[in-house]
PDB file of C-alpha atoms in Angstrom:
ATOM      1  CA  MET G 104     116.368 105.568  47.363  1.00 64.00           C
ATOM      2  CA  ALA G 105     114.561 106.167  44.559  1.00 63.00           C
ATOM      3  CA  MET G 106     117.405 105.229  41.862  1.00 62.00           C
ATOM      4  CA  THR G 107     118.176 102.250  44.061  1.00 64.00           C
ATOM      5  CA  LEU G 108     114.755 100.878  43.731  1.00 53.00           C
ATOM      6  CA  VAL G 109     114.577 101.839  39.718  1.00 53.00           C
ATOM      7  CA  LEU G 110     117.941 100.092  39.443  1.00 47.00           C
ATOM      8  CA  THR G 111     116.709  96.969  41.412  1.00 55.00           C
ATOM      9  CA  LEU G 112     113.454  96.938  39.429  1.00 51.00           C
ATOM     10  CA  SER G 113     115.144  97.194  36.324  1.00 51.00           C
ATOM     11  CA  LEU G 114     117.600  94.534  36.699  1.00 49.00           C
ATOM     12  CA  VAL G 115     114.562  92.132  37.754  1.00 54.00           C
ATOM     13  CA  PHE G 116     112.546  93.124  35.028  1.00 54.00           C
ATOM     14  CA  ILE G 117     114.530  93.770  32.054  1.00 54.00           C
ATOM     15  CA  PRO G 118     115.587  90.553  31.642  1.00 51.00           C
ATOM     16  CA  GLY G 119     112.457  88.827  31.568  1.00 56.00           C
ATOM     17  CA  THR G 120     111.493  91.706  28.829  1.00 56.00           C
ATOM     18  CA  VAL G 121     114.609  90.863  26.788  1.00 56.00           C
ATOM     19  CA  GLN G 122     113.858  87.207  27.156  1.00 53.00           C
ATOM     20  CA  ARG G 123     110.350  87.728  25.911  1.00 55.00           C
ATOM     21  CA  VAL G 124     111.528  90.035  22.893  1.00 55.00           C
ATOM     22  CA  ARG G 125     113.877  87.421  21.708  1.00 56.00           C
ATOM     23  CA  ALA G 126     111.383  84.750  22.200  1.00 60.00           C
ATOM     24  CA  ASN G 127     108.723  86.863  20.103  1.00 78.00           C
ATOM     25  CA  ASN G 128     111.365  87.691  17.151  1.00 88.00           C
ATOM     26  CA  PHE G 129     111.798  83.713  16.972  1.00 90.00           C
ATOM     27  CA  VAL G 130     108.086  83.491  16.662  1.00 90.00           C
ATOM     28  CA  GLU G 131     107.765  86.092  14.194  1.00 92.00           C
ATOM     29  CA  ALA G 132     110.876  84.710  11.797  1.00 92.00           C
ATOM     30  CA  ALA G 133     108.987  81.471  12.225  1.00 94.00           C
ATOM     31  CA  THR G 134     105.693  82.574  10.896  1.00 94.00           C
ATOM     32  CA  GLU G 135     107.268  85.075   8.081  1.00 95.00           C
ATOM     33  CA  ILE G 136     109.303  81.731   6.836  1.00 96.00           C
ATOM     34  CA  HIS G 137     106.145  79.824   6.859  1.00 95.00           C
ATOM     35  CA  ARG G 138     104.396  82.590   4.920  1.00 95.00           C
ATOM     36  CA  ASN G 139     107.229  82.529   2.423  1.00 96.00           C
ATOM     37  CA  TYR G 140     107.322  79.031   1.965  1.00 96.00           C
ATOM     38  CA  LEU G 141     103.333  78.937   1.412  1.00 95.00           C
ATOM     39  CA  ASP G 142     103.883  81.790  -1.087  1.00 95.00           C
ATOM     40  CA  GLY G 143     106.071  79.445  -2.730  1.00 95.00           C
ATOM     41  CA  ASN G 144     109.512  81.774  -2.221  1.00 97.00           C
ATOM     42  CA  LEU G 145     111.089  79.068  -0.241  1.00 96.00           C
ATOM     43  CA  PRO G 146     111.039  75.831  -2.471  1.00 97.00           C
ATOM     44  CA  LEU G 147     112.159  72.754  -0.583  1.00 97.00           C
ATOM     45  CA  GLN G 148     115.885  71.590  -1.308  1.00 98.00           C
ATOM     46  CA  CYS G 149     115.254  68.316  -0.169  1.00 98.00           C
ATOM     47  CA  ARG G 150     111.878  66.552  -1.294  1.00 97.00           C
ATOM     48  CA  SER G 151     111.569  63.098   0.863  1.00 96.00           C
ATOM     49  CA  ARG G 152     108.719  61.551   3.136  1.00 93.00           C
ATOM     50  CA  SER G 153     111.683  59.616   4.879  1.00 93.00           C
ATOM     51  CA  PRO G 154     113.001  61.127   8.399  1.00 93.00           C
ATOM     52  CA  GLU G 155     116.319  59.025   7.640  1.00 95.00           C
ATOM     53  CA  VAL G 156     116.708  60.979   4.194  1.00 96.00           C
ATOM     54  CA  VAL G 157     116.055  64.477   5.436  1.00 96.00           C
ATOM     55  CA  THR G 158     118.090  63.927   8.837  1.00 96.00           C
ATOM     56  CA  ASP G 159     121.035  62.791   6.104  1.00 96.00           C
ATOM     57  CA  TRP G 160     120.571  65.881   3.959  1.00 97.00           C
ATOM     58  CA  PHE G 161     120.960  67.846   6.847  1.00 97.00           C
ATOM     59  CA  ALA G 162     124.445  66.378   8.091  1.00 95.00           C
ATOM     60  CA  GLY G 163     126.971  69.409   7.710  1.00 95.00           C
ATOM     61  CA  LYS G 164     124.837  71.711   6.840  1.00 96.00           C
ATOM     62  CA  THR G 165     123.827  73.271   9.839  1.00 95.00           C
ATOM     63  CA  PRO G 166     125.999  74.276  12.701  1.00 93.00           C
ATOM     64  CA  PHE G 167     124.086  72.120  14.750  1.00 94.00           C
ATOM     65  CA  HIS G 168     123.179  68.164  15.034  1.00 93.00           C
ATOM     66  CA  PHE G 169     119.582  67.797  13.761  1.00 89.00           C
ATOM     67  CA  GLN G 170     117.875  64.468  13.557  1.00 91.00           C
ATOM     68  CA  LEU G 171     114.462  63.868  13.058  1.00 90.00           C
ATOM     69  CA  PRO G 172     112.616  61.279  15.201  1.00 84.00           C
ATOM     70  CA  ILE G 173     112.117  58.047  13.294  1.00 77.00           C
ATOM     71  CA  SER G 174     108.626  56.834  13.121  1.00 65.00           C
ATOM     72  CA  GLN G 175     106.937  53.466  13.372  1.00 56.00           C
ATOM     73  CA  SER G 176     105.337  52.867  10.235  1.00 58.00           C
ATOM     74  CA  VAL G 177     101.707  53.704   9.887  1.00 57.00           C
ATOM     75  CA  PRO G 178      99.115  51.625   7.979  1.00 55.00           C
ATOM     76  CA  GLU G 179      98.436  52.917   4.245  1.00 56.00           C
ATOM     77  CA  GLY G 180      96.039  56.007   4.873  1.00 58.00           C
ATOM     78  CA  LYS G 181      95.974  56.306   8.517  1.00 64.00           C
ATOM     79  CA  ALA G 182      98.884  59.234   8.581  1.00 68.00           C
ATOM     80  CA  LEU G 183      97.216  62.655   9.478  1.00 77.00           C
ATOM     81  CA  TYR G 184     100.608  64.418   8.438  1.00 81.00           C
ATOM     82  CA  TRP G 185     103.018  63.570   5.854  1.00 89.00           C
ATOM     83  CA  LEU G 186     106.744  64.614   5.889  1.00 92.00           C
ATOM     84  CA  THR G 187     107.411  66.182   2.448  1.00 96.00           C
ATOM     85  CA  GLY G 188     111.204  67.522   2.616  1.00 97.00           C
ATOM     86  CA  ALA G 189     113.253  70.325   4.144  1.00 97.00           C
ATOM     87  CA  ARG G 190     115.618  73.218   3.064  1.00 98.00           C
ATOM     88  CA  LEU G 191     118.168  75.616   4.721  1.00 98.00           C
ATOM     89  CA  VAL G 192     116.931  78.985   5.839  1.00 97.00           C
ATOM     90  CA  SER G 193     118.664  81.547   7.713  1.00 95.00           C
ATOM     91  CA  TYR G 194     118.102  82.491  11.157  1.00 93.00           C
ATOM     92  CA  LYS G 195     119.970  85.645  12.808  1.00 91.00           C
ATOM     93  CA  GLY G 196     122.762  84.931  10.237  1.00 92.00           C
ATOM     94  CA  ASN G 197     123.119  81.723  11.034  1.00 93.00           C
ATOM     95  CA  ALA G 198     121.916  78.283   8.894  1.00 95.00           C
ATOM     96  CA  ALA G 199     118.766  76.828  10.424  1.00 96.00           C
ATOM     97  CA  ALA G 200     116.590  73.696   9.353  1.00 97.00           C
ATOM     98  CA  LEU G 201     113.082  74.068   7.883  1.00 98.00           C
ATOM     99  CA  VAL G 202     110.881  70.699   7.904  1.00 97.00           C
ATOM    100  CA  ALA G 203     107.775  70.814   5.641  1.00 96.00           C
ATOM    101  CA  TYR G 204     104.897  68.442   6.725  1.00 93.00           C
ATOM    102  CA  GLU G 205     101.475  68.256   4.710  1.00 91.00           C
ATOM    103  CA  THR G 206      97.937  67.449   5.421  1.00 85.00           C
ATOM    104  CA  PRO G 207      95.301  66.680   2.562  1.00 85.00           C
ATOM    105  CA  THR G 208      94.706  70.846   3.215  1.00 85.00           C
ATOM    106  CA  GLU G 209      97.229  72.252   4.933  1.00 88.00           C
ATOM    107  CA  LYS G 210     101.189  72.851   5.066  1.00 92.00           C
ATOM    108  CA  ILE G 211     103.112  73.062   8.268  1.00 92.00           C
ATOM    109  CA  SER G 212     106.428  73.839   8.582  1.00 95.00           C
ATOM    110  CA  LEU G 213     109.148  73.441  11.609  1.00 95.00           C
ATOM    111  CA  LEU G 214     111.758  75.660  12.194  1.00 96.00           C
ATOM    112  CA  VAL G 215     114.797  74.391  14.134  1.00 96.00           C
ATOM    113  CA  ALA G 216     117.789  76.490  15.002  1.00 95.00           C
ATOM    114  CA  SER G 217     120.541  76.629  17.992  1.00 93.00           C
ATOM    115  CA  SER G 218     118.822  77.477  20.952  1.00 90.00           C
ATOM    116  CA  LYS G 219     122.247  79.736  21.721  1.00 89.00           C
ATOM    117  CA  SER G 220     120.744  82.466  19.513  1.00 81.00           C
ATOM    118  CA  VAL G 221     116.907  81.670  20.318  1.00 84.00           C
ATOM    119  CA  ALA G 222     114.982  82.454  23.156  1.00 82.00           C
ATOM    120  CA  VAL G 223     111.807  80.589  23.885  1.00 84.00           C
ATOM    121  CA  ALA G 224     109.088  81.812  26.139  1.00 84.00           C
ATOM    122  CA  GLY G 225     105.705  83.393  26.396  1.00 84.00           C
ATOM    123  CA  GLY G 226     102.364  82.231  25.071  1.00 86.00           C
ATOM    124  CA  GLU G 227     100.246  79.498  26.994  1.00 87.00           C
ATOM    125  CA  GLU G 228     102.857  77.089  28.471  1.00 87.00           C
ATOM    126  CA  LEU G 229     102.116  73.085  28.309  1.00 86.00           C
ATOM    127  CA  PRO G 230     104.153  71.227  30.197  1.00 87.00           C
ATOM    128  CA  SER G 231     104.627  67.655  28.824  1.00 82.00           C
ATOM    129  CA  ASP G 232     107.032  65.082  29.480  1.00 82.00           C
ATOM    130  CA  GLY G 233     109.788  67.109  31.064  1.00 88.00           C
ATOM    131  CA  LEU G 234     109.687  69.876  28.404  1.00 89.00           C
ATOM    132  CA  THR G 235     107.508  73.097  28.407  1.00 88.00           C
ATOM    133  CA  PHE G 236     105.863  73.945  25.173  1.00 90.00           C
ATOM    134  CA  HIS G 237     104.768  77.840  24.255  1.00 89.00           C
ATOM    135  CA  TYR G 238     101.719  77.945  22.103  1.00 90.00           C
ATOM    136  CA  ARG G 239     100.449  80.948  20.632  1.00 88.00           C
ATOM    137  CA  SER G 240      97.545  81.746  18.238  1.00 85.00           C
ATOM    138  CA  GLY G 241      97.395  84.678  15.974  1.00 75.00           C
ATOM    139  CA  ALA G 242      97.702  86.007  12.601  1.00 70.00           C
ATOM    140  CA  ASN G 243      96.236  83.055  10.992  1.00 83.00           C
ATOM    141  CA  PHE G 244      98.581  80.734  12.426  1.00 89.00           C
ATOM    142  CA  GLU G 245      99.015  78.620  15.457  1.00 91.00           C
ATOM    143  CA  VAL G 246     102.826  78.651  16.673  1.00 92.00           C
ATOM    144  CA  ILE G 247     104.362  76.226  19.222  1.00 92.00           C
ATOM    145  CA  THR G 248     107.927  76.651  20.483  1.00 92.00           C
ATOM    146  CA  TRP G 249     110.209  74.596  22.791  1.00 93.00           C
ATOM    147  CA  THR G 250     113.873  73.851  23.345  1.00 92.00           C
ATOM    148  CA  ASN G 251     115.463  70.272  23.602  1.00 92.00           C
ATOM    149  CA  HIS G 252     118.994  69.050  23.537  1.00 92.00           C
ATOM    150  CA  GLY G 253     120.590  72.251  22.727  1.00 93.00           C
ATOM    151  CA  LEU G 254     117.984  72.946  19.663  1.00 94.00           C
ATOM    152  CA  ALA G 255     115.097  75.356  19.658  1.00 94.00           C
ATOM    153  CA  TYR G 256     111.750  74.438  17.672  1.00 94.00           C
ATOM    154  CA  ALA G 257     108.762  76.463  16.107  1.00 95.00           C
ATOM    155  CA  LEU G 258     106.027  74.609  14.483  1.00 93.00           C
ATOM    156  CA  VAL G 259     103.778  76.869  12.709  1.00 94.00           C
ATOM    157  CA  ALA G 260     100.424  75.720  11.154  1.00 90.00           C
ATOM    158  CA  SER G 261      97.486  77.119  10.232  1.00 82.00           C
ATOM    159  CA  VAL G 262      95.785  73.990  11.683  1.00 58.00           C
ATOM    160  CA  THR G 263      92.949  74.594  14.428  1.00 62.00           C
ATOM    161  CA  GLY G 264      92.336  72.538  16.998  1.00 56.00           C
ATOM    162  CA  SER G 265      94.151  71.947  20.564  1.00 49.00           C
ATOM    163  CA  PRO G 266      98.151  72.792  20.852  1.00 47.00           C
ATOM    164  CA  GLN G 267      98.275  69.216  21.766  1.00 50.00           C
ATOM    165  CA  HIS G 268      97.137  67.986  18.443  1.00 52.00           C
ATOM    166  CA  SER G 269      99.869  70.239  16.350  1.00 54.00           C
ATOM    167  CA  CYS G 270     102.515  67.981  18.278  1.00 57.00           C
ATOM    168  CA  LEU G 271     101.251  65.252  16.287  1.00 56.00           C
ATOM    169  CA  VAL G 272     102.747  66.468  13.425  1.00 57.00           C
ATOM    170  CA  CYS G 273     106.265  64.679  14.685  1.00 56.00           C
ATOM    171  CA  HIS G 274     104.770  62.637  16.863  1.00 52.00           C
ATOM    172  CA  GLN G 275     101.788  60.777  15.196  1.00 54.00           C
ATOM    173  CA  ASN G 276     103.889  57.584  14.733  1.00 52.00           C
ATOM    174  CA  MET G 277     105.732  57.187  17.791  1.00 45.00           C
ATOM    175  CA  ALA G 278     105.628  54.892  20.751  1.00 46.00           C
ATOM    176  CA  ASN G 279     105.021  58.310  23.175  1.00 44.00           C
ATOM    177  CA  ARG G 280     102.143  59.291  21.205  1.00 44.00           C
ATOM    178  CA  ASN G 281      99.544  59.019  23.996  1.00 45.00           C
ATOM    179  CA  LEU G 282     101.677  61.688  25.893  1.00 40.00           C
ATOM    180  CA  VAL G 283     101.181  63.952  23.231  1.00 41.00           C
ATOM    181  CA  GLU G 284      97.531  63.310  22.883  1.00 42.00           C
ATOM    182  CA  HIS G 285      96.809  63.831  26.565  1.00 39.00           C
TER     183      HIS G 285
END
């Protein structure tokens, strides 16, 4: 009887534990890649402020289709964040996309990998527009992870503020900006 209870509890709790460990691995990898980028150990391979140019640069370089959102133009001097470029990195032995953004004082990175090799879970959960974002803060960085259309994302920044504020990195010029701000 006791063995049956232990087996049942293991089957219930182990998958959740494994998922949390895999999710923590993705967050740790994204944070380490971000640190290496900040330290100059991962220079950008594509330098551009154009989402179209960066998207085209990744074509055929990753095992997944990746496309940056095309934003509406912003009046000069009104942008909070600027796309600066991209590079290929490795996550679990597979090519992954690293997209870089900047503010006047900060560098921000977005790690994108196939969700087949990534678990996204844990942290403070923030549902928005049909997606669930997982927000973590610690080790001098804020990390937001989510999945969408077969891809897993980890946005890493030292920017402080609300978790929703970090989402404006990609969505500051988008028509759905008001969903992110609220």
